[in-house]
PDB file of C-alpha atoms and ligand atoms in Angstrom:
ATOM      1  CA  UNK A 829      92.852  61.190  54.572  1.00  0.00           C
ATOM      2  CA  UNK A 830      94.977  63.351  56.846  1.00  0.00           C
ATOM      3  CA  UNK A 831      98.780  63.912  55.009  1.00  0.00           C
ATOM      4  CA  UNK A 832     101.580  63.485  57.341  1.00  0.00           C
ATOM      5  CA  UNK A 833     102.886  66.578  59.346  1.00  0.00           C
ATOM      6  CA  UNK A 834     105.240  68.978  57.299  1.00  0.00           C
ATOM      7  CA  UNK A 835     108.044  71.533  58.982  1.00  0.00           C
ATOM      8  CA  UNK A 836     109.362  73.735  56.692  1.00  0.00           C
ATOM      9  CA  UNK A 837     111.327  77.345  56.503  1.00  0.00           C
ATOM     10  CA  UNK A 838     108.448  79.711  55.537  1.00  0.00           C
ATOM     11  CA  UNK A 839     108.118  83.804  54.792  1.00  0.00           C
ATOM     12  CA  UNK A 840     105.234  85.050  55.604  1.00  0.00           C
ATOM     13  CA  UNK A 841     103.611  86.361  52.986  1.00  0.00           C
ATOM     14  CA  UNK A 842      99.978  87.569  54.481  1.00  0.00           C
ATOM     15  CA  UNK A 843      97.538  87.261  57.328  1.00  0.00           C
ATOM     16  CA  UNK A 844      94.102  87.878  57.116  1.00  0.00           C
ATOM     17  CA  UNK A 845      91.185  87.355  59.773  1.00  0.00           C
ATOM     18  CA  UNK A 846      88.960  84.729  59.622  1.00  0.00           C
ATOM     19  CA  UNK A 847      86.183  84.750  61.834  1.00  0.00           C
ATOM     20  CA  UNK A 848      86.295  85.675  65.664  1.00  0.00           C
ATOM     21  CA  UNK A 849      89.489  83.911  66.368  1.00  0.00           C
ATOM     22  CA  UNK A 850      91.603  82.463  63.722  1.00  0.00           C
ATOM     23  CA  UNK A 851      93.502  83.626  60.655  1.00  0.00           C
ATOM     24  CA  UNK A 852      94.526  82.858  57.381  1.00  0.00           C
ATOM     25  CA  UNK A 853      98.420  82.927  56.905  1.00  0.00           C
ATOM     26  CA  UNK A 854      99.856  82.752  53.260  1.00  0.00           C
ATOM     27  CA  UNK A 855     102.950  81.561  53.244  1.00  0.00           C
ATOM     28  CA  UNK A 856     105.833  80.960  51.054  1.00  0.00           C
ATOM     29  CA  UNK A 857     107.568  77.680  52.247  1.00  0.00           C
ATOM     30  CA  UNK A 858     111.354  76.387  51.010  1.00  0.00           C
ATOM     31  CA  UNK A 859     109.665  73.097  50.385  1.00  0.00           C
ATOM     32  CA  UNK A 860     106.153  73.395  49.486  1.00  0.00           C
ATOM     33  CA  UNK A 861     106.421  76.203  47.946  1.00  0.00           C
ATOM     34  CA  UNK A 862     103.344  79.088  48.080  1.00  0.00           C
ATOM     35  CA  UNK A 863     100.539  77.877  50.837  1.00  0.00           C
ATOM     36  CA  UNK A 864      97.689  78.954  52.444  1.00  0.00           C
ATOM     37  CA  UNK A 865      97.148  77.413  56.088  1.00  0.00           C
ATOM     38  CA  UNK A 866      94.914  78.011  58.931  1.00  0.00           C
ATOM     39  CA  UNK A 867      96.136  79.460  61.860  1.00  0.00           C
ATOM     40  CA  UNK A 868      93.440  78.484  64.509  1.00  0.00           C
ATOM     41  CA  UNK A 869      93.159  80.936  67.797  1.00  0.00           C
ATOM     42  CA  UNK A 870      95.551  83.048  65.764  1.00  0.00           C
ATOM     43  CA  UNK A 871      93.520  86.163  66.297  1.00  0.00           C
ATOM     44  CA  UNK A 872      92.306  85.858  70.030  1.00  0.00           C
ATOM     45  CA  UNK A 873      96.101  84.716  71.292  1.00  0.00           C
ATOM     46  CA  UNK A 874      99.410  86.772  70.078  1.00  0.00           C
ATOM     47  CA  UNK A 875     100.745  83.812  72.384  1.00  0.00           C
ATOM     48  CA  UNK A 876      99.143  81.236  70.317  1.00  0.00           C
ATOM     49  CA  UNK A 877     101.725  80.822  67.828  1.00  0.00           C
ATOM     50  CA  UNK A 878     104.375  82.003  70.198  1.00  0.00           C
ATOM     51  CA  UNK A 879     104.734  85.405  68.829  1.00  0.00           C
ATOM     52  CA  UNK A 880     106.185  84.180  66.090  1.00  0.00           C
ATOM     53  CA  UNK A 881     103.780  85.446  63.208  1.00  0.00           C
ATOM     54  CA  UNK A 882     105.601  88.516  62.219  1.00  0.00           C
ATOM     55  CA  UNK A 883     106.059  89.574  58.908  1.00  0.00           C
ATOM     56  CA  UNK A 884     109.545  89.666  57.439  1.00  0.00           C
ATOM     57  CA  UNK A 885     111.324  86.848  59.432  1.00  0.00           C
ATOM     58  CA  UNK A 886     112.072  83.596  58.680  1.00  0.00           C
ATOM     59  CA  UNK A 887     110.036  80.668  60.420  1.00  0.00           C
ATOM     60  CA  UNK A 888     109.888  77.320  60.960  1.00  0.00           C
ATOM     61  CA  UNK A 889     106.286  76.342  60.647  1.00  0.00           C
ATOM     62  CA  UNK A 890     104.784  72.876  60.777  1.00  0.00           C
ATOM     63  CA  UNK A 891     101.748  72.294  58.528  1.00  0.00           C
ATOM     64  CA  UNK A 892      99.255  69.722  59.288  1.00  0.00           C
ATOM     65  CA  UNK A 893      95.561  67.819  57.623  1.00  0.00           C
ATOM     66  CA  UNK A 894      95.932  69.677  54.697  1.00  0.00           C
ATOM     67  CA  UNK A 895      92.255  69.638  53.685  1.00  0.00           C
ATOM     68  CA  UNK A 896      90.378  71.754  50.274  1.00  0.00           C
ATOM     69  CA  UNK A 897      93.746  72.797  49.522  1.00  0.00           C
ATOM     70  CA  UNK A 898      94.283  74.563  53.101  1.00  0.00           C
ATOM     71  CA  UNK A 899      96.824  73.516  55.584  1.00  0.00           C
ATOM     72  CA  UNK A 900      96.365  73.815  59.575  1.00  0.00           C
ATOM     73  CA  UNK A 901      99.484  76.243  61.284  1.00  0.00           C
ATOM     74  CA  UNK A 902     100.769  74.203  63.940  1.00  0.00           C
ATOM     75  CA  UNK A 903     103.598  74.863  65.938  1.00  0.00           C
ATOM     76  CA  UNK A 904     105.482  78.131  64.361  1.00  0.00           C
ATOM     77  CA  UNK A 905     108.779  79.084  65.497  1.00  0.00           C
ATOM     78  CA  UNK A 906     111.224  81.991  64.685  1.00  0.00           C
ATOM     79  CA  UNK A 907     114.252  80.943  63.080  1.00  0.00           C
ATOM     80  CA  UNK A 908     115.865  84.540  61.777  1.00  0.00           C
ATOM     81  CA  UNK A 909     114.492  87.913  62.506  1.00  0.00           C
ATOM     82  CA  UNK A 910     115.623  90.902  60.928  1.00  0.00           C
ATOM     83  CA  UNK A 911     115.670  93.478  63.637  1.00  0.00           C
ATOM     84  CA  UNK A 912     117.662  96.161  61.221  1.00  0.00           C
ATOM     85  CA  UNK A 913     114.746  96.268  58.925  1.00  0.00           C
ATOM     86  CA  UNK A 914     112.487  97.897  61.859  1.00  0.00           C
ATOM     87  CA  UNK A 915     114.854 100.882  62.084  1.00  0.00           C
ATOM     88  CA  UNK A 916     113.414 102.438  59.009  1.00  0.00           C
ATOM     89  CA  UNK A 917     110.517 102.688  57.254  1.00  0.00           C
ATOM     90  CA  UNK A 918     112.277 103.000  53.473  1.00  0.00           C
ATOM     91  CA  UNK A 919     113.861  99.384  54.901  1.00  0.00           C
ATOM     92  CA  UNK A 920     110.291  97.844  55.977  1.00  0.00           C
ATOM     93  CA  UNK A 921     108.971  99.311  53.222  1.00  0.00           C
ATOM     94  CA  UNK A 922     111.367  97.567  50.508  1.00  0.00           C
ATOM     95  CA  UNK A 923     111.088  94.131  52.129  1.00  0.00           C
ATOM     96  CA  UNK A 924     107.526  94.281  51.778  1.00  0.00           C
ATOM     97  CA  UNK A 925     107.304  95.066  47.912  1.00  0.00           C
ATOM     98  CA  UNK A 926     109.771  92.314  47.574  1.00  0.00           C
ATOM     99  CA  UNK A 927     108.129  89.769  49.767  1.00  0.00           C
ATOM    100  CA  UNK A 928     104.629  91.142  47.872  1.00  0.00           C
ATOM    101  CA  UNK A 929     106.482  91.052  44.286  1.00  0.00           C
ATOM    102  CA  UNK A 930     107.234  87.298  45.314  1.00  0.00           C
ATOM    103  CA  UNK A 931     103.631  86.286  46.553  1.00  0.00           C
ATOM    104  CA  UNK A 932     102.297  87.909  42.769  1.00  0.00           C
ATOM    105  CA  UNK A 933     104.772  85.954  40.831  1.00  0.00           C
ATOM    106  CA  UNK A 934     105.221  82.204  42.917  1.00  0.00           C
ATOM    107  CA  UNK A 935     102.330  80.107  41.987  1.00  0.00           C
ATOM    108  CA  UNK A 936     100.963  78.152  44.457  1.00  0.00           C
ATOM    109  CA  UNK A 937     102.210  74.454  46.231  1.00  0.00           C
ATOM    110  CA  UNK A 938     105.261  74.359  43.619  1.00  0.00           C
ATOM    111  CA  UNK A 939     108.631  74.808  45.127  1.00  0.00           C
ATOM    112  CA  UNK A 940     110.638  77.403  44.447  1.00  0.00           C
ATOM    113  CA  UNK A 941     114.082  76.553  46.283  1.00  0.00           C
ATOM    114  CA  UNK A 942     116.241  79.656  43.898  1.00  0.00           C
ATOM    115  CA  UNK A 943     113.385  82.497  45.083  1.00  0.00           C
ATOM    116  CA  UNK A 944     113.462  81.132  48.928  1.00  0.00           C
ATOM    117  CA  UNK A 945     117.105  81.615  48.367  1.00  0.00           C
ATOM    118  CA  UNK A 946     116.771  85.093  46.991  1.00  0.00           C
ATOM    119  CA  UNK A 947     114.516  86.147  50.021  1.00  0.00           C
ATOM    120  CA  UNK A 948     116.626  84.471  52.497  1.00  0.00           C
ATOM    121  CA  UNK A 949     119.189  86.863  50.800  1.00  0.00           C
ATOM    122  CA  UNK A 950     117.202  90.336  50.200  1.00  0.00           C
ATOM    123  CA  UNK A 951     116.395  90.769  53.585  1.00  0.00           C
ATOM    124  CA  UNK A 952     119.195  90.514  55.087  1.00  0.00           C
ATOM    125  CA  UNK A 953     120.762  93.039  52.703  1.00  0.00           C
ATOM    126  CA  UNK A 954     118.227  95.394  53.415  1.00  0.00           C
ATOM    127  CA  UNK A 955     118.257  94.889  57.097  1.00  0.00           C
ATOM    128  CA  UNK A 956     122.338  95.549  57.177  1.00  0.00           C
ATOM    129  CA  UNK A 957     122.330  98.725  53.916  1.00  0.00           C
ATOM    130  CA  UNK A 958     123.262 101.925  54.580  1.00  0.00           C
ATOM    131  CA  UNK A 959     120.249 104.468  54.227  1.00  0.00           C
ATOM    132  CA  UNK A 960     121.620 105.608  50.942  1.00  0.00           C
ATOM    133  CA  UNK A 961     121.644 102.260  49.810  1.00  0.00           C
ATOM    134  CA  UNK A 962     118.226 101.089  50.764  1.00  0.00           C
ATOM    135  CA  UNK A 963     117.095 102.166  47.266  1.00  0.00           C
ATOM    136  CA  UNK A 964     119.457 100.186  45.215  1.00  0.00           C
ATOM    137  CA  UNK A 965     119.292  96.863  47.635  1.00  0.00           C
ATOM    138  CA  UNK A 966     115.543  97.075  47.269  1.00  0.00           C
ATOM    139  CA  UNK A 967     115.619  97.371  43.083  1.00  0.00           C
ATOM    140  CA  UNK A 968     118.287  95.097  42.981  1.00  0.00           C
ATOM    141  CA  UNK A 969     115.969  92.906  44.868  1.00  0.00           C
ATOM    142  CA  UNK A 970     112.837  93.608  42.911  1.00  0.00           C
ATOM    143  CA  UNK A 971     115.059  92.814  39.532  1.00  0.00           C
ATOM    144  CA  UNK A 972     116.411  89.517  40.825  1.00  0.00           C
ATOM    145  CA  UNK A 973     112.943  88.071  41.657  1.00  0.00           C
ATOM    146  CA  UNK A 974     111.454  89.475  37.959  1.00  0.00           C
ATOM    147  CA  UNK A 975     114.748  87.599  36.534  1.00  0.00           C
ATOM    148  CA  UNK A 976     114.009  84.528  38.381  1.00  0.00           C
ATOM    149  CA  UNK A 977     110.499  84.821  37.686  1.00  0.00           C
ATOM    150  CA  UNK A 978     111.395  84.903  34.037  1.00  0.00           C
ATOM    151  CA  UNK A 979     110.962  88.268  33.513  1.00  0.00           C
ATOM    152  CA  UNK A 980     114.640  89.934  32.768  1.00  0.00           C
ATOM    153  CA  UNK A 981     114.421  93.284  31.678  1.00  0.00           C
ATOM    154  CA  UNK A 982     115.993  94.275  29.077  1.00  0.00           C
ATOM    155  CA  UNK A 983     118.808  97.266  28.999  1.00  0.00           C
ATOM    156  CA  UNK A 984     121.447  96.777  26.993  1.00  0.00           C
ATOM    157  CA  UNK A 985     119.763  96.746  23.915  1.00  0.00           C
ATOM    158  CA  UNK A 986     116.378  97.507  22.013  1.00  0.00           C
ATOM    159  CA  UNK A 987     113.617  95.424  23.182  1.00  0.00           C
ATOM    160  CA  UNK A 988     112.094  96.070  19.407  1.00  0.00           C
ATOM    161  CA  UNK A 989     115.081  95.853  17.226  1.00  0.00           C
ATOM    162  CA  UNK A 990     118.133  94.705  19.008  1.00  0.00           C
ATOM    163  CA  UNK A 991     119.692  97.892  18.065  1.00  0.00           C
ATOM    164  CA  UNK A 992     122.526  97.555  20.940  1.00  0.00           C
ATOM    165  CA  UNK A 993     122.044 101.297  23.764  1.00  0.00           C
ATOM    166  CA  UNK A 994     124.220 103.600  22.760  1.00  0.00           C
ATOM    167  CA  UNK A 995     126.833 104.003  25.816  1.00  0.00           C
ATOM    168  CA  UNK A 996     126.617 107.247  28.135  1.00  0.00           C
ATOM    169  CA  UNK A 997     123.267 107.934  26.557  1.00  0.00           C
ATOM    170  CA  UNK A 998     119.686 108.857  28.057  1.00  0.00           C
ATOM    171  CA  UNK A 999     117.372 106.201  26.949  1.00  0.00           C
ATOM    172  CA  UNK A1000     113.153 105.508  27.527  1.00  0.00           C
ATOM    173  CA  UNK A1001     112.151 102.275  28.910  1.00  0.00           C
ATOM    174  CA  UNK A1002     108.480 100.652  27.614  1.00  0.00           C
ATOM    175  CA  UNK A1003     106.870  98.908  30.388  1.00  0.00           C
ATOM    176  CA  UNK A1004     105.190  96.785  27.504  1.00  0.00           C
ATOM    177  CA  UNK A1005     107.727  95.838  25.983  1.00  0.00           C
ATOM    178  CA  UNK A1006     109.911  95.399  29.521  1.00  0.00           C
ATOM    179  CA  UNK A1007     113.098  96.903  28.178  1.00  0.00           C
ATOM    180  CA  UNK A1008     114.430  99.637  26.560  1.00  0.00           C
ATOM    181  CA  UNK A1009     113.030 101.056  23.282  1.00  0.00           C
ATOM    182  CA  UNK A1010     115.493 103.347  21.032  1.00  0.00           C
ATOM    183  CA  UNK A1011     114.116 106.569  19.478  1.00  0.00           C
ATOM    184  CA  UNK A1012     113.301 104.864  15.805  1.00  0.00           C
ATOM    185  CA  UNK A1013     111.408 102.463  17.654  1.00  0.00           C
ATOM    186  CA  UNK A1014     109.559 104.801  19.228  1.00  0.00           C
ATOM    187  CA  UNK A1015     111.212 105.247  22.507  1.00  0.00           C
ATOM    188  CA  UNK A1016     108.786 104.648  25.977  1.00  0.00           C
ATOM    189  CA  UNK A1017     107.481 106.561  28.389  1.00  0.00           C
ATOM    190  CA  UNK A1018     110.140 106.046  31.282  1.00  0.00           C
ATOM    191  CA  UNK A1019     113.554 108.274  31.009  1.00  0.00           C
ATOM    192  CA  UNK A1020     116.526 106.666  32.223  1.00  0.00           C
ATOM    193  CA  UNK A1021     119.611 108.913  32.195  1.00  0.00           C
ATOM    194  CA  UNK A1022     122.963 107.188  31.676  1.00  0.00           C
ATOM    195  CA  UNK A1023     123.880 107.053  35.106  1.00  0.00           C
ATOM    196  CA  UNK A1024     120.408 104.993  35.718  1.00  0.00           C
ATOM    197  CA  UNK A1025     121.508 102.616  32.716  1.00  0.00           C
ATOM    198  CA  UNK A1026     125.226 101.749  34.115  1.00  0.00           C
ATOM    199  CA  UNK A1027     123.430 101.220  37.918  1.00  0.00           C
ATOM    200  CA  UNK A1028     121.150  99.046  36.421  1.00  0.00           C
ATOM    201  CA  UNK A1029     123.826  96.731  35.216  1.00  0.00           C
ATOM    202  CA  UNK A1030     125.848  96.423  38.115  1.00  0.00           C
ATOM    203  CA  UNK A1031     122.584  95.521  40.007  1.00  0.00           C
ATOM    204  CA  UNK A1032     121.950  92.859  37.789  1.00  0.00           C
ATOM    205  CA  UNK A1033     125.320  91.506  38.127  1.00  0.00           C
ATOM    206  CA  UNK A1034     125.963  91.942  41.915  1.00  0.00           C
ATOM    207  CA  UNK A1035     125.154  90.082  44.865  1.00  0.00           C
ATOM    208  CA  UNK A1036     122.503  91.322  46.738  1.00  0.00           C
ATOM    209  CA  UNK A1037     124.703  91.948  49.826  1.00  0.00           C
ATOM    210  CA  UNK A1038     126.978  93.806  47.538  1.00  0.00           C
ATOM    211  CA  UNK A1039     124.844  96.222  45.754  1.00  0.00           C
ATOM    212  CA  UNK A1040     126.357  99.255  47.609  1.00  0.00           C
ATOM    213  CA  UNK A1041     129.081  98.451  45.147  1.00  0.00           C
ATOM    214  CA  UNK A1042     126.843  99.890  42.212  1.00  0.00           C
ATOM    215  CA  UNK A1043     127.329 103.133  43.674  1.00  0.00           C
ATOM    216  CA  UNK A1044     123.848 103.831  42.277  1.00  0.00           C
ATOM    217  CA  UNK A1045     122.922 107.554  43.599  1.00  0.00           C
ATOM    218  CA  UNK A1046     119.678 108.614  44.806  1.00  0.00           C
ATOM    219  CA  UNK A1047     118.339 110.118  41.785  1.00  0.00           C
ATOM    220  CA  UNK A1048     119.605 107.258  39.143  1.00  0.00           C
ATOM    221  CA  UNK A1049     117.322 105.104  42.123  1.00  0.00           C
ATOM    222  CA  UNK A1050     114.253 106.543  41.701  1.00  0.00           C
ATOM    223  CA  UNK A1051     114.012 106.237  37.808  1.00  0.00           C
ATOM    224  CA  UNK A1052     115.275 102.362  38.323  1.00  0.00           C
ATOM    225  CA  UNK A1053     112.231 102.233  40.507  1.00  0.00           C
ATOM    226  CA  UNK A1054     109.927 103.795  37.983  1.00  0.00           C
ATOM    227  CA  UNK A1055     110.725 101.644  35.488  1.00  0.00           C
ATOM    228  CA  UNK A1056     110.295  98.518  38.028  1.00  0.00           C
ATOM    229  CA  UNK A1057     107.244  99.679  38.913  1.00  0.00           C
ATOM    230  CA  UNK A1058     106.168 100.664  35.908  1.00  0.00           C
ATOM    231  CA  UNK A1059     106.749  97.135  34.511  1.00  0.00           C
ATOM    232  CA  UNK A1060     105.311  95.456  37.917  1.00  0.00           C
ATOM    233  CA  UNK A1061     101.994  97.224  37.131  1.00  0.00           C
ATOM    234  CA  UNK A1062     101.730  96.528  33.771  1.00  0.00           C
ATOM    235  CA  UNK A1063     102.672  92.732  34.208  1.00  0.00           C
ATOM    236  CA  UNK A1064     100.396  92.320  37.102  1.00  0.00           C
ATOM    237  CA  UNK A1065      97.364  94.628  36.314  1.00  0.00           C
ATOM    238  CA  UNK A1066      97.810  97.045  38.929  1.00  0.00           C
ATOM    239  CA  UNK A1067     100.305  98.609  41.339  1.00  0.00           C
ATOM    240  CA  UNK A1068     101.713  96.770  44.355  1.00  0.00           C
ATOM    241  CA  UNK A1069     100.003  97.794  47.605  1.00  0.00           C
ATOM    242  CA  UNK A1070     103.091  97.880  49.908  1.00  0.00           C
ATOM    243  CA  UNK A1071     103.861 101.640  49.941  1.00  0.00           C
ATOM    244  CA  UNK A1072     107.050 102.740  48.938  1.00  0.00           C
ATOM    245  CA  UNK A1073     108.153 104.275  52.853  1.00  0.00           C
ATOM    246  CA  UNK A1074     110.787 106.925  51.777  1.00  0.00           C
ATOM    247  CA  UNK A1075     111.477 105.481  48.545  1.00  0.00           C
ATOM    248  CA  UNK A1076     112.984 108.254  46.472  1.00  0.00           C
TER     249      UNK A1076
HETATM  250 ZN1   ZN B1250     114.918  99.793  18.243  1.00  0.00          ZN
END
């Protein structure tokens, strides 16, 4: 009954114990897509998997006897760290809400070649932006894996009546309704000044590695990231657990 061996790029996505010596690794693959696998001796040996189980870089694992839907880690290997995330917490902390935002949204053993691709780009981008621009690489980030996920916020017009935003205008964002609501509508509980509006827009439309060209300052970041957030948490039912590390 036992499938062939697979190797495949991979993100990890989480490790937990399991039992005295092994773990559980969840992993998001470029072929199979979201997987769980078992990654015997994982616990008792760093060595056993050549040091290569570390969050945030990308691997080459081989999977093996996938049996009750679990896969068997076998030989792991790094094929791209990202040493420039480790030189700042508000860096490590954005790559994990976008690797976590990922794991929430990717079901499970379907391919998903365009969000491998994003990831292979977002952490990169974080890993090389300047401080100031850690903010806007992450939310640029977080809004390119809602889009892909099929949820594309909405902030050029009235998520109730189509009513287009008035340019250079403060307007509220409804996490229920995942856009922006205008003032006959009955607004929403998230302000996002006009500066926050225009930032948004040239997120959505850069690259990732070009999102410095938004020139999104620090304050029109943080209400892009409560609006994310506030969306993430009412989409998935609660917050996401990665802290935001010097987030704005
Ligand atoms: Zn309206």
């Amino acid at each position: 009954l036992n499938a062939p061996d697979k190797t495949t790029a991979a993100f990890l996505l989480r490790i937990v114990d399991y039992g005295e010596s092994d773990r559980i690794v969840t992993l998001f693959t470029r072929d199979h897509g979201k997987v769980s696998a078992l990654a015997r001796g994982a616990r008792k040996s760093r060595k056993r998997f050549g040091g290569a189980l570390e969050a945030f870089c990308l691997l080459e694992v081989t999977l093996a006897s996938r049996s009750r839907g679990l896969w068997r880690l076998g030989e792991t290997a790094l094929l791209r760290a990202h040493p420039g995330l480790a030189t700042s917490l508000a860096r490590l902390g954005a790559a994990a809400r976008i690797l976590e935002l990922a794991r929430e949204l990717v079901p499970e053993h379907e391919p998903d070649p365009v969000m491998f691709a994003l990831l292979e780009q977002a952490l990169p981008a974080l890993a090389s932006a300047g401080e100031q621009h850690v903010a806007s690489t992450a939310a640029a980030g977080m809004l390119a894996v809602l889009a892909h996920a099929g949820f594309e916020l909405r902030f050029t017009d009235c998520s109730v009546c189509a009513a287009p935003v008035p340019r250079g205008a403060r307007v509220r964002f409804d996490p229920w309704r995942g856009g922006v609501v205008c003032t006959p509508c009955g607004g929403g509980p998230i302000g996002l000044s006009a500066t926050a509006v225009r930032g948004l827009l040239a997120l959505s439309s850069l690259p990732l590695d070009r999102t410095p060209e938004a020139g999104v300052d620090a304050a029109s970041a943080a209400q892009i990231h409560a609006a994310i957030d506030a969306f993430v948490q009412h989409h998935l039912g609660k917050p996401l657990r990665s802290s935001r590390f010097g987030a704005p």
